[in-house]
mmCIF file of C-alpha atoms in Angstrom:
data_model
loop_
_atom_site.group_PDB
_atom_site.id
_atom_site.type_symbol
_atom_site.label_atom_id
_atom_site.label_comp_id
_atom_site.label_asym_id
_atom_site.label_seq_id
_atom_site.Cartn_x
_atom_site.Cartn_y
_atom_site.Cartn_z
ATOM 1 C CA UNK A 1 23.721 -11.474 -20.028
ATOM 2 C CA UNK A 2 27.202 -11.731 -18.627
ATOM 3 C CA UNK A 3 29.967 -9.951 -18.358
ATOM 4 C CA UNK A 4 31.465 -6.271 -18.020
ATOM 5 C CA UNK A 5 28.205 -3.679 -17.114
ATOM 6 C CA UNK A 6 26.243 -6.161 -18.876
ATOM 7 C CA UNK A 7 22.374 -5.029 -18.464
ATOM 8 C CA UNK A 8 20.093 -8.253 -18.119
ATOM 9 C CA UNK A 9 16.906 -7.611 -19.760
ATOM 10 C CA UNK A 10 15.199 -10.901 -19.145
ATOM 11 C CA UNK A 11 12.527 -11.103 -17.570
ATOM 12 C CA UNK A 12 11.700 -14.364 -15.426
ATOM 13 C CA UNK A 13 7.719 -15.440 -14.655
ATOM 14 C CA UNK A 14 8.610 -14.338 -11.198
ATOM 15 C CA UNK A 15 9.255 -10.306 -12.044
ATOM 16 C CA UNK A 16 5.945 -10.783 -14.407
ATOM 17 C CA UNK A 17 3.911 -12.385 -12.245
ATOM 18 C CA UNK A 18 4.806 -9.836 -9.510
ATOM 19 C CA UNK A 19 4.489 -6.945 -12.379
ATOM 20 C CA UNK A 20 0.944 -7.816 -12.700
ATOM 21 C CA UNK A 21 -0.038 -8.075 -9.498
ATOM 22 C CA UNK A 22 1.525 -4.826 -8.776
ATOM 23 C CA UNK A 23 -1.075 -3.624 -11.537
ATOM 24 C CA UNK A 24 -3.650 -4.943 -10.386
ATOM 25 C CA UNK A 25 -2.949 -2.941 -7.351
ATOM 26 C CA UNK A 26 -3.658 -0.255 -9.544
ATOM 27 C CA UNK A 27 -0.624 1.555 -8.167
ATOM 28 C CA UNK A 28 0.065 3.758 -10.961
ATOM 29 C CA UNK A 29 -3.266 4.515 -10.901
ATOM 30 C CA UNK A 30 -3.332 5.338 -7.568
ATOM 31 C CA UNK A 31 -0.357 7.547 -8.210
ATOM 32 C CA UNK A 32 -1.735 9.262 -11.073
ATOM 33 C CA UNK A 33 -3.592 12.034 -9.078
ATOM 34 C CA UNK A 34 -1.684 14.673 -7.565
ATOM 35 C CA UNK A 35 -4.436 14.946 -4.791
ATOM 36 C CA UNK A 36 -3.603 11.510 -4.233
ATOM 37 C CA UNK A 37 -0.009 11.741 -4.012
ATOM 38 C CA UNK A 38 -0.338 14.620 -1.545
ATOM 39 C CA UNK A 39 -2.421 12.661 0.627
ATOM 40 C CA UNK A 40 0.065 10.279 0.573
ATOM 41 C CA UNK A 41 3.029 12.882 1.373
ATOM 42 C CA UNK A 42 0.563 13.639 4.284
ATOM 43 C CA UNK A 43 0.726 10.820 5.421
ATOM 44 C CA UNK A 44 4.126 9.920 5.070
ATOM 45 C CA UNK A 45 4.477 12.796 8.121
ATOM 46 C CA UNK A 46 2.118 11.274 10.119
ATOM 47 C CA UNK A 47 -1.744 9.158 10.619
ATOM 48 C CA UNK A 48 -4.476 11.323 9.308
ATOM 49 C CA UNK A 49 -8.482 10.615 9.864
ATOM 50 C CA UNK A 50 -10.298 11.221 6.479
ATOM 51 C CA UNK A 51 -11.715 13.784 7.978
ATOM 52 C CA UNK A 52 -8.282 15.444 8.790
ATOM 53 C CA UNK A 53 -7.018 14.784 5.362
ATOM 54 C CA UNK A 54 -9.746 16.472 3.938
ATOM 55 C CA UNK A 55 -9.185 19.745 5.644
ATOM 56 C CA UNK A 56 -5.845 19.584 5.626
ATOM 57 C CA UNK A 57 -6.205 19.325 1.534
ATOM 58 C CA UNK A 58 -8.917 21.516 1.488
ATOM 59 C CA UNK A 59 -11.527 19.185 -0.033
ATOM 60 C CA UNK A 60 -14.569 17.607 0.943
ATOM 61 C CA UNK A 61 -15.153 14.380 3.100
ATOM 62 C CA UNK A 62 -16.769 12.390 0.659
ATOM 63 C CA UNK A 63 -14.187 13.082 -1.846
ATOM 64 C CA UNK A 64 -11.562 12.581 -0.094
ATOM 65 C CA UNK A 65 -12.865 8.915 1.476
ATOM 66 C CA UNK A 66 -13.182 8.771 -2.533
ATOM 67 C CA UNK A 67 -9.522 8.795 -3.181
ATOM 68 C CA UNK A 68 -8.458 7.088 0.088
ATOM 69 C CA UNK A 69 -10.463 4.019 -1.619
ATOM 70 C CA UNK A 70 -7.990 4.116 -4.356
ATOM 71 C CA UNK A 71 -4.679 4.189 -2.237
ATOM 72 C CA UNK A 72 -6.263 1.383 -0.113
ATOM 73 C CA UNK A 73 -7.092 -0.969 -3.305
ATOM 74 C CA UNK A 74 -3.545 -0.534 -4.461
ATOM 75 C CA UNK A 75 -2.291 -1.074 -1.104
ATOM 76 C CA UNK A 76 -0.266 1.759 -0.661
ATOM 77 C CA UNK A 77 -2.794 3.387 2.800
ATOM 78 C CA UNK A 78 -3.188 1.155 5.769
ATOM 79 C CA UNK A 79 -6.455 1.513 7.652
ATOM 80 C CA UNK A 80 -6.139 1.171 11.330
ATOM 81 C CA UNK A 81 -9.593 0.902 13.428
ATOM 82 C CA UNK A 82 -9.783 1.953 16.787
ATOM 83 C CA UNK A 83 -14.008 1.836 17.439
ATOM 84 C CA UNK A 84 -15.828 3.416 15.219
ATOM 85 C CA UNK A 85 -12.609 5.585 14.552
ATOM 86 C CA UNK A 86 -10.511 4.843 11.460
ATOM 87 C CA UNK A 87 -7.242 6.067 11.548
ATOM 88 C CA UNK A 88 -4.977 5.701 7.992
ATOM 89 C CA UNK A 89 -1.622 5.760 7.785
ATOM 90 C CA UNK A 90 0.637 4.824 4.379
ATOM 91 C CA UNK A 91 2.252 1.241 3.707
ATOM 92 C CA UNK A 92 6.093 2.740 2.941
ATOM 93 C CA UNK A 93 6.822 -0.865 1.884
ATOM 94 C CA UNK A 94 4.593 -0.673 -0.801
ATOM 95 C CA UNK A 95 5.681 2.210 -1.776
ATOM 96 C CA UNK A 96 8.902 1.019 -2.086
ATOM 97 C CA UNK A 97 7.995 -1.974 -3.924
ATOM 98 C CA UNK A 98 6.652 0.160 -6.671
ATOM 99 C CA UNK A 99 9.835 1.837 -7.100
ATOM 100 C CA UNK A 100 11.956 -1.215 -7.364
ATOM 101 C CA UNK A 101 10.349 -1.906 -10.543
ATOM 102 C CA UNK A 102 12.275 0.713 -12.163
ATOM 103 C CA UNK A 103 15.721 -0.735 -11.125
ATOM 104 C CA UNK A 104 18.409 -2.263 -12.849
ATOM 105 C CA UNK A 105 19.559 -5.912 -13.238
ATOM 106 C CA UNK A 106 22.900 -6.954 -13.813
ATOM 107 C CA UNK A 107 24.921 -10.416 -13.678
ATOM 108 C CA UNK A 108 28.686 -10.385 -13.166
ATOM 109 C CA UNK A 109 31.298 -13.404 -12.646
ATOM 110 C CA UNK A 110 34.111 -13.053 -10.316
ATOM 111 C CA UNK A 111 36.416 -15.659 -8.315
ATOM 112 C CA UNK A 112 35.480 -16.892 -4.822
ATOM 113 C CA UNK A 113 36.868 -15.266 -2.070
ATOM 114 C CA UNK A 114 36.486 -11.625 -4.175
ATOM 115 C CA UNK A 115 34.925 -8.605 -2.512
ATOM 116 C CA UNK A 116 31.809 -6.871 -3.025
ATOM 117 C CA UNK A 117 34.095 -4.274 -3.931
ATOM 118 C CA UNK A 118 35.488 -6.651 -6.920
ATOM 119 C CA UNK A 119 32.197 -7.057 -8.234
ATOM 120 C CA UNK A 120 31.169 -4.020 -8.155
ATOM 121 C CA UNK A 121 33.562 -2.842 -9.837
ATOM 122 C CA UNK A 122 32.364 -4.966 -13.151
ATOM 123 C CA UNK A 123 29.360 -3.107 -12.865
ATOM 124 C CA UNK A 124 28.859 0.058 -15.369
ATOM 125 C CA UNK A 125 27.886 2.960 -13.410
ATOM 126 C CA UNK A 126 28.829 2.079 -9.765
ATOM 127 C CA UNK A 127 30.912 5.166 -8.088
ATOM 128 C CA UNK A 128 33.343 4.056 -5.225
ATOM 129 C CA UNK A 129 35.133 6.267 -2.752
ATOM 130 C CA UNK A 130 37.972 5.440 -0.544
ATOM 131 C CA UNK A 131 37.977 7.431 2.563
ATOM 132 C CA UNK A 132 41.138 5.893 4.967
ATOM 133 C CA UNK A 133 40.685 1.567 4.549
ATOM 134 C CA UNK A 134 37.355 1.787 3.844
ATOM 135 C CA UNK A 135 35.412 1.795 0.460
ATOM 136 C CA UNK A 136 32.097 3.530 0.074
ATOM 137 C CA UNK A 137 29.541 3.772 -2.627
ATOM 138 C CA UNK A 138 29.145 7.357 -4.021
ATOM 139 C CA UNK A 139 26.965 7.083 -6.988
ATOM 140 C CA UNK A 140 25.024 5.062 -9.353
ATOM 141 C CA UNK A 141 24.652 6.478 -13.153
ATOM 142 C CA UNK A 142 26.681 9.311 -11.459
ATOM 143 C CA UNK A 143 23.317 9.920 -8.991
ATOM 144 C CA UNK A 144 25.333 11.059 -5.999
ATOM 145 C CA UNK A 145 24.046 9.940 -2.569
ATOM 146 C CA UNK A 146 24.274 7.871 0.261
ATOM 147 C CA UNK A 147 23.915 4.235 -0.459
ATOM 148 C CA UNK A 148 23.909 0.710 1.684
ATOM 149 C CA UNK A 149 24.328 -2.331 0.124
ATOM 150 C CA UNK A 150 22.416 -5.763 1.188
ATOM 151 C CA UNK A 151 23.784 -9.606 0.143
ATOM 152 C CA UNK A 152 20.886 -12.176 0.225
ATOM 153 C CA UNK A 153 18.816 -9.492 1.562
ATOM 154 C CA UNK A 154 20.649 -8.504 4.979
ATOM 155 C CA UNK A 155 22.900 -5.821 5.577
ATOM 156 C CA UNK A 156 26.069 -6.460 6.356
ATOM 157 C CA UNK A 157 28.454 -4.615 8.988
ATOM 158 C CA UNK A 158 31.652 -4.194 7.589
ATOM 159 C CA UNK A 159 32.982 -2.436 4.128
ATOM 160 C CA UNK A 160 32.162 -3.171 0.714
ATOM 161 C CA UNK A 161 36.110 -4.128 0.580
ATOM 162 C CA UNK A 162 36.120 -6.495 3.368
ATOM 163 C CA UNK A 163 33.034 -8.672 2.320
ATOM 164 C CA UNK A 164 34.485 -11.341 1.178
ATOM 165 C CA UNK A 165 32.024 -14.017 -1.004
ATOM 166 C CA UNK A 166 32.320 -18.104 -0.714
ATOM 167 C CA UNK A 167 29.886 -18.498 -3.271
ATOM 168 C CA UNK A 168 26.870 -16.638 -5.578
ATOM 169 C CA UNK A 169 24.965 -13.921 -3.761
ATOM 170 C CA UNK A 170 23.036 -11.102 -4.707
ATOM 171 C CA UNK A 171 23.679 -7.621 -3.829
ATOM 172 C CA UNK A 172 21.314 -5.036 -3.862
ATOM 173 C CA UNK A 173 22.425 -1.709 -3.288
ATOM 174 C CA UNK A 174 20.189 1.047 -1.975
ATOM 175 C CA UNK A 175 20.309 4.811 -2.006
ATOM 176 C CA UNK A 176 18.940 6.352 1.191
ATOM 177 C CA UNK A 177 16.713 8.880 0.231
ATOM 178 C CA UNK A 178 16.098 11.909 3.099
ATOM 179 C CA UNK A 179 12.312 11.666 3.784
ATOM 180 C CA UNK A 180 11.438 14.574 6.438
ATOM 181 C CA UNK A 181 10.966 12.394 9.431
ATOM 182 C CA UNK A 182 11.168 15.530 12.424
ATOM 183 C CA UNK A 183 11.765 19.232 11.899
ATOM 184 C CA UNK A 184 12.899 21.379 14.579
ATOM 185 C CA UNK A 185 13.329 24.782 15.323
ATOM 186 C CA UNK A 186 15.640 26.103 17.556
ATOM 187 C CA UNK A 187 15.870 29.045 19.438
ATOM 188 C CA UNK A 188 18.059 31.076 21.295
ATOM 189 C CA UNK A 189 17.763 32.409 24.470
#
């Protein structure tokens, strides 16, 4: 579909083929145990042995090795071996994979030389702020966050109002989510 906030609901052989791939992952499978999805929140912190995911779950060995076999089949824990020692640690690109399923496609038509800023505005659901010259995305379906667009798949360094386009791209636009990387307390003296 084209035009104003036009939805495309298409789906090419390249979305399907990756769809079922994805399924055969068995990433929703994976996902559909909550001890599963706190190992992987464990994990997300930092590498865990089996061992160490097990008593930091409070389960046994064997059962947990049980349910790291299902994050590894669908891809979404990386096994590193050092020796005999196995060290696992999660694959955040997977993860991320599996929640770009769930996004939005749209098509829009504007003249070249337009901004990313002119097409986004044909977009239904796209929330710009201006703060001094510059033009930042605010929301999407009035989801407030912090967002980055990509065109082609790179990020580029300047504005969504200064990008100017010389032919067909397409833009993906990204909301950063906060993912506890480092906490730290502070004291004082």
């Amino acid at each position: 579909m084209v035009g104003r906030g036009a939805v495309s609901y298409q789906i090419d052989a390249r979305i399907i083929i990756k769809w079922e791939a994805e399924m055969k992952g068995n990433i929703f499978k994976a996902l559909s145990s909550k001890m599963r999805v706190d190992m992987l929140k464990l994990l997300m912190m930092r590498e865990y042995h089996v061992s160490g995911l097990a008593k930091a779950l409070d389960i046994s060995v064997p059962v947990a090795a049980k349910h790291v076999k299902v994050l590894e089949n669908a891809e979404l824990v990386k096994r590193k071996k050092f020796g005999k020692t196995h060290v696992l640690r999660v694959n955040k690109e997977k993860l991320y994979e599996a929640m770009a399923i769930f996004s939005a496609d749209y098509e829009v038509k504007v003249q070249k030389g337009a901004s990313i800023l002119d097409a986004l505005k044909e977009v239904a659901g796209v929330g710009i702020k201006r703060v001094g010259d510059k033009e930042f995305i605010v929301s999407i379906d009035e989801e407030e966050g912090f967002f980055v667009y990509e065109v082609n798949g790179k990020s580029p360094n300047v504005p969504i109002n200064e990008y100017k386009m010389e032919k067909g791209v397409e833009i993906e636009i990204k909301r950063l989510v906060p993912v506890l990387k480092k906490k730290v307390r502070v004291r004082l003296k």
